[in-house]
Amino acid sequence: MEIEISSCEHLMYVSEIQQEMYDSAQRRGTGIAKRSIEYLSKKISEGNAVVATENGEWVGFCYIETWSHGKFVANSGLIVSPKFRNGGVATQIKQKVFQLSRDKYPDAKVFGLTTGLAVMKINSDLGYKPVIYSELTQDEEFWNGCKNCVNYEILMMKERKNCLCTAMLFVPEDDKKKEVVNNQPENKYNEINQIDFEYSVQKSLGEFHLTTKKNKKSPDEKESHLSV
């Protein structure tokens, strides 16, 4: 199986991809917002998608979108052909499209909306965290994309504050902080200080015992001193 960044060579699969996205949403009764052939074709031809194939057959797909002038990136439309499900393909595609997002937009926050537990698990492994909807892009065009979702009325009733989808967010700054912590050299400071402290204590105790011994008089010495 090959998992590649999309190119015009993959346009031959766009009709199958679109149909499976729609059929999957219908079967589950929850949303994958429907996208037009033209929209998906543009994503594929511009290299803003990942396509998995095997022996010339379409296996899986996912694409990226940018919002709020590139401040947010979404990995959207993750779909795997029914024939190839339950084999870890979705995880591999997600990892590939996530890396594509990070390479193209390294400073952007990466987010997703999903009703699938499997996708939530994949996102969590990649560093996403569950957030409230207000943490996501407020770009009107993004939310307009939910109009084709079967749950759009619920979203509007909730004033876009929540819906059946779980919002998840990856923040680059958090990842950088984690890298800094993980890449720090082993901290010997406390260990050295502990050794110095123990040495100082031992030295002080030794000096204390030595002084005590010097100041301690034998009975003969005390008597001699008293007789003078």
mmCIF file of N, CA and C in Angstrom, residues 53-121:
data_model
loop_
_atom_site.group_PDB
_atom_site.id
_atom_site.type_symbol
_atom_site.label_atom_id
_atom_site.label_comp_id
_atom_site.label_asym_id
_atom_site.label_seq_id
_atom_site.Cartn_x
_atom_site.Cartn_y
_atom_site.Cartn_z
ATOM 1 N N THR A 53 -3.391 4.191 -1.816
ATOM 2 C CA THR A 53 -3.796 3.284 -2.894
ATOM 3 C C THR A 53 -3.070 1.942 -2.746
ATOM 4 N N GLU A 54 -3.642 0.951 -3.389
ATOM 5 C CA GLU A 54 -2.996 -0.370 -3.420
ATOM 6 C C GLU A 54 -3.314 -1.029 -4.758
ATOM 7 N N ASN A 55 -2.271 -1.302 -5.503
ATOM 8 C CA ASN A 55 -2.416 -1.928 -6.823
ATOM 9 C C ASN A 55 -3.406 -1.165 -7.705
ATOM 10 N N GLY A 56 -3.309 0.145 -7.656
ATOM 11 C CA GLY A 56 -4.170 0.963 -8.496
ATOM 12 C C GLY A 56 -5.571 1.176 -7.971
ATOM 13 N N GLU A 57 -5.861 0.660 -6.785
ATOM 14 C CA GLU A 57 -7.195 0.796 -6.196
ATOM 15 C C GLU A 57 -7.161 1.815 -5.072
ATOM 16 N N TRP A 58 -8.193 2.649 -4.998
ATOM 17 C CA TRP A 58 -8.277 3.654 -3.943
ATOM 18 C C TRP A 58 -8.519 2.981 -2.595
ATOM 19 N N VAL A 59 -7.750 3.424 -1.579
ATOM 20 C CA VAL A 59 -7.839 2.836 -0.241
ATOM 21 C C VAL A 59 -8.358 3.846 0.782
ATOM 22 N N GLY A 60 -7.799 5.062 0.787
ATOM 23 C CA GLY A 60 -8.204 6.046 1.783
ATOM 24 C C GLY A 60 -7.816 7.453 1.368
ATOM 25 N N PHE A 61 -8.343 8.429 2.135
ATOM 26 C CA PHE A 61 -8.194 9.827 1.724
ATOM 27 C C PHE A 61 -8.391 10.751 2.919
ATOM 28 N N CYS A 62 -7.701 11.899 2.873
ATOM 29 C CA CYS A 62 -7.911 12.978 3.841
ATOM 30 C C CYS A 62 -7.302 14.245 3.239
ATOM 31 N N TYR A 63 -7.876 15.402 3.547
ATOM 32 C CA TYR A 63 -7.350 16.641 2.986
ATOM 33 C C TYR A 63 -7.198 17.704 4.068
ATOM 34 N N ILE A 64 -6.459 18.765 3.741
ATOM 35 C CA ILE A 64 -6.245 19.843 4.699
ATOM 36 C C ILE A 64 -6.898 21.129 4.199
ATOM 37 N N GLU A 65 -7.353 21.914 5.159
ATOM 38 C CA GLU A 65 -7.942 23.223 4.881
ATOM 39 C C GLU A 65 -7.309 24.242 5.820
ATOM 40 N N THR A 66 -7.199 25.473 5.380
ATOM 41 C CA THR A 66 -6.691 26.536 6.246
ATOM 42 C C THR A 66 -7.787 27.556 6.505
ATOM 43 N N TRP A 67 -7.760 28.123 7.714
ATOM 44 C CA TRP A 67 -8.784 29.085 8.124
ATOM 45 C C TRP A 67 -8.132 30.228 8.889
ATOM 46 N N SER A 68 -8.871 31.326 9.005
ATOM 47 C CA SER A 68 -8.405 32.498 9.753
ATOM 48 C C SER A 68 -7.018 32.933 9.288
ATOM 49 N N HIS A 69 -6.880 33.047 7.970
ATOM 50 C CA HIS A 69 -5.626 33.516 7.355
ATOM 51 C C HIS A 69 -4.434 32.646 7.745
ATOM 52 N N GLY A 70 -4.650 31.338 7.770
ATOM 53 C CA GLY A 70 -3.557 30.408 8.022
ATOM 54 C C GLY A 70 -3.243 30.170 9.486
ATOM 55 N N LYS A 71 -4.029 30.757 10.383
ATOM 56 C CA LYS A 71 -3.782 30.544 11.820
ATOM 57 C C LYS A 71 -4.282 29.178 12.282
ATOM 58 N N PHE A 72 -5.239 28.629 11.537
ATOM 59 C CA PHE A 72 -5.789 27.314 11.851
ATOM 60 C C PHE A 72 -5.721 26.409 10.628
ATOM 61 N N VAL A 73 -5.471 25.139 10.886
ATOM 62 C CA VAL A 73 -5.484 24.127 9.833
ATOM 63 C C VAL A 73 -6.374 22.980 10.302
ATOM 64 N N ALA A 74 -7.205 22.471 9.390
ATOM 65 C CA ALA A 74 -8.050 21.320 9.703
ATOM 66 C C ALA A 74 -7.685 20.160 8.799
ATOM 67 N N ASN A 75 -7.607 18.974 9.379
ATOM 68 C CA ASN A 75 -7.480 17.743 8.594
ATOM 69 C C ASN A 75 -8.888 17.178 8.451
ATOM 70 N N SER A 76 -9.437 17.241 7.273
ATOM 71 C CA SER A 76 -10.859 16.962 7.081
ATOM 72 C C SER A 76 -11.092 15.784 6.139
ATOM 73 N N GLY A 77 -12.328 15.282 6.216
ATOM 74 C CA GLY A 77 -12.791 14.286 5.257
ATOM 75 C C GLY A 77 -12.072 12.957 5.306
ATOM 76 N N LEU A 78 -11.557 12.565 6.471
ATOM 77 C CA LEU A 78 -10.870 11.273 6.563
ATOM 78 C C LEU A 78 -11.849 10.148 6.222
ATOM 79 N N ILE A 79 -11.490 9.361 5.237
ATOM 80 C CA ILE A 79 -12.355 8.270 4.813
ATOM 81 C C ILE A 79 -11.505 7.107 4.324
ATOM 82 N N VAL A 80 -11.929 5.899 4.638
ATOM 83 C CA VAL A 80 -11.244 4.682 4.187
ATOM 84 C C VAL A 80 -12.260 3.814 3.459
ATOM 85 N N SER A 81 -11.870 3.272 2.350
ATOM 86 C CA SER A 81 -12.738 2.371 1.598
ATOM 87 C C SER A 81 -13.157 1.196 2.481
ATOM 88 N N PRO A 82 -14.435 0.813 2.453
ATOM 89 C CA PRO A 82 -14.927 -0.280 3.322
ATOM 90 C C PRO A 82 -14.089 -1.556 3.241
ATOM 91 N N LYS A 83 -13.553 -1.835 2.076
ATOM 92 C CA LYS A 83 -12.756 -3.050 1.874
ATOM 93 C C LYS A 83 -11.480 -3.061 2.704
ATOM 94 N N PHE A 84 -10.985 -1.876 3.054
ATOM 95 C CA PHE A 84 -9.695 -1.778 3.728
ATOM 96 C C PHE A 84 -9.803 -1.298 5.178
ATOM 97 N N ARG A 85 -10.986 -1.280 5.726
ATOM 98 C CA ARG A 85 -11.150 -0.792 7.099
ATOM 99 C C ARG A 85 -10.692 -1.823 8.123
ATOM 100 N N ASN A 86 -10.484 -1.313 9.358
ATOM 101 C CA ASN A 86 -10.072 -2.143 10.497
ATOM 102 C C ASN A 86 -8.679 -2.745 10.322
ATOM 103 N N GLY A 87 -7.848 -2.063 9.541
ATOM 104 C CA GLY A 87 -6.485 -2.553 9.360
ATOM 105 C C GLY A 87 -5.432 -1.510 9.679
ATOM 106 N N GLY A 88 -5.838 -0.424 10.330
ATOM 107 C CA GLY A 88 -4.885 0.608 10.710
ATOM 108 C C GLY A 88 -4.598 1.632 9.632
ATOM 109 N N VAL A 89 -5.343 1.580 8.525
ATOM 110 C CA VAL A 89 -5.107 2.511 7.426
ATOM 111 C C VAL A 89 -5.405 3.947 7.846
ATOM 112 N N ALA A 90 -6.510 4.132 8.566
ATOM 113 C CA ALA A 90 -6.909 5.484 8.984
ATOM 114 C C ALA A 90 -5.818 6.150 9.808
ATOM 115 N N THR A 91 -5.194 5.390 10.689
ATOM 116 C CA THR A 91 -4.121 5.932 11.518
ATOM 117 C C THR A 91 -2.941 6.391 10.667
ATOM 118 N N GLN A 92 -2.568 5.580 9.684
ATOM 119 C CA GLN A 92 -1.440 5.931 8.817
ATOM 120 C C GLN A 92 -1.742 7.170 7.980
ATOM 121 N N ILE A 93 -2.972 7.257 7.476
ATOM 122 C CA ILE A 93 -3.363 8.428 6.683
ATOM 123 C C ILE A 93 -3.363 9.672 7.549
ATOM 124 N N LYS A 94 -3.900 9.541 8.763
ATOM 125 C CA LYS A 94 -3.957 10.675 9.682
ATOM 126 C C LYS A 94 -2.558 11.171 10.026
ATOM 127 N N GLN A 95 -1.652 10.257 10.273
ATOM 128 C CA GLN A 95 -0.276 10.633 10.587
ATOM 129 C C GLN A 95 0.363 11.376 9.417
ATOM 130 N N LYS A 96 0.093 10.900 8.210
ATOM 131 C CA LYS A 96 0.667 11.508 7.010
ATOM 132 C C LYS A 96 0.102 12.906 6.765
ATOM 133 N N VAL A 97 -1.212 13.060 6.894
ATOM 134 C CA VAL A 97 -1.827 14.365 6.625
ATOM 135 C C VAL A 97 -1.515 15.351 7.751
ATOM 136 N N PHE A 98 -1.340 14.845 8.960
ATOM 137 C CA PHE A 98 -0.939 15.707 10.075
ATOM 138 C C PHE A 98 0.458 16.261 9.827
ATOM 139 N N GLN A 99 1.363 15.417 9.364
ATOM 140 C CA GLN A 99 2.728 15.868 9.069
ATOM 141 C C GLN A 99 2.729 16.850 7.912
ATOM 142 N N LEU A 100 1.859 16.619 6.920
ATOM 143 C CA LEU A 100 1.733 17.549 5.799
ATOM 144 C C LEU A 100 1.281 18.922 6.300
ATOM 145 N N SER A 101 0.331 18.928 7.216
ATOM 146 C CA SER A 101 -0.149 20.180 7.799
ATOM 147 C C SER A 101 0.958 20.901 8.549
ATOM 148 N N ARG A 102 1.740 20.156 9.318
ATOM 149 C CA ARG A 102 2.806 20.747 10.117
ATOM 150 C C ARG A 102 3.923 21.287 9.216
ATOM 151 N N ASP A 103 4.198 20.578 8.122
ATOM 152 C CA ASP A 103 5.244 21.017 7.194
ATOM 153 C C ASP A 103 4.831 22.286 6.461
ATOM 154 N N LYS A 104 3.586 22.346 6.025
ATOM 155 C CA LYS A 104 3.108 23.495 5.247
ATOM 156 C C LYS A 104 2.793 24.700 6.123
ATOM 157 N N TYR A 105 2.281 24.427 7.320
ATOM 158 C CA TYR A 105 1.854 25.513 8.205
ATOM 159 C C TYR A 105 2.360 25.245 9.626
ATOM 160 N N PRO A 106 3.674 25.377 9.831
ATOM 161 C CA PRO A 106 4.272 24.985 11.116
ATOM 162 C C PRO A 106 3.781 25.775 12.321
ATOM 163 N N ASP A 107 3.289 26.995 12.111
ATOM 164 C CA ASP A 107 2.842 27.808 13.243
ATOM 165 C C ASP A 107 1.332 27.765 13.452
ATOM 166 N N ALA A 108 0.629 27.055 12.608
ATOM 167 C CA ALA A 108 -0.841 27.015 12.701
ATOM 168 C C ALA A 108 -1.302 26.001 13.745
ATOM 169 N N LYS A 109 -2.426 26.305 14.360
ATOM 170 C CA LYS A 109 -3.080 25.346 15.238
ATOM 171 C C LYS A 109 -3.856 24.360 14.366
ATOM 172 N N VAL A 110 -3.742 23.088 14.682
ATOM 173 C CA VAL A 110 -4.406 22.049 13.888
ATOM 174 C C VAL A 110 -5.619 21.557 14.676
ATOM 175 N N PHE A 111 -6.782 21.565 14.036
ATOM 176 C CA PHE A 111 -7.987 21.180 14.769
ATOM 177 C C PHE A 111 -8.844 20.216 13.968
ATOM 178 N N GLY A 112 -9.776 19.621 14.656
ATOM 179 C CA GLY A 112 -10.707 18.712 13.995
ATOM 180 C C GLY A 112 -12.010 18.636 14.752
ATOM 181 N N LEU A 113 -13.063 18.318 14.037
ATOM 182 C CA LEU A 113 -14.377 18.034 14.620
ATOM 183 C C LEU A 113 -14.759 16.624 14.193
ATOM 184 N N THR A 114 -15.083 15.782 15.139
ATOM 185 C CA THR A 114 -15.387 14.404 14.778
ATOM 186 C C THR A 114 -16.384 13.786 15.752
ATOM 187 N N THR A 115 -17.139 12.815 15.246
ATOM 188 C CA THR A 115 -18.028 12.024 16.107
ATOM 189 C C THR A 115 -17.463 10.625 16.308
ATOM 190 N N GLY A 116 -16.349 10.321 15.639
ATOM 191 C CA GLY A 116 -15.806 8.967 15.686
ATOM 192 C C GLY A 116 -14.799 8.765 16.803
ATOM 193 N N LEU A 117 -15.008 7.745 17.623
ATOM 194 C CA LEU A 117 -14.092 7.448 18.722
ATOM 195 C C LEU A 117 -12.710 7.069 18.208
ATOM 196 N N ALA A 118 -12.673 6.367 17.077
ATOM 197 C CA ALA A 118 -11.376 5.956 16.514
ATOM 198 C C ALA A 118 -10.560 7.174 16.110
ATOM 199 N N VAL A 119 -11.215 8.162 15.507
ATOM 200 C CA VAL A 119 -10.516 9.385 15.101
ATOM 201 C C VAL A 119 -10.057 10.163 16.329
ATOM 202 N N MET A 120 -10.899 10.193 17.364
ATOM 203 C CA MET A 120 -10.505 10.883 18.603
ATOM 204 C C MET A 120 -9.243 10.251 19.186
ATOM 205 N N LYS A 121 -9.170 8.931 19.140
ATOM 206 C CA LYS A 121 -7.995 8.227 19.665
ATOM 207 C C LYS A 121 -6.759 8.575 18.835
#
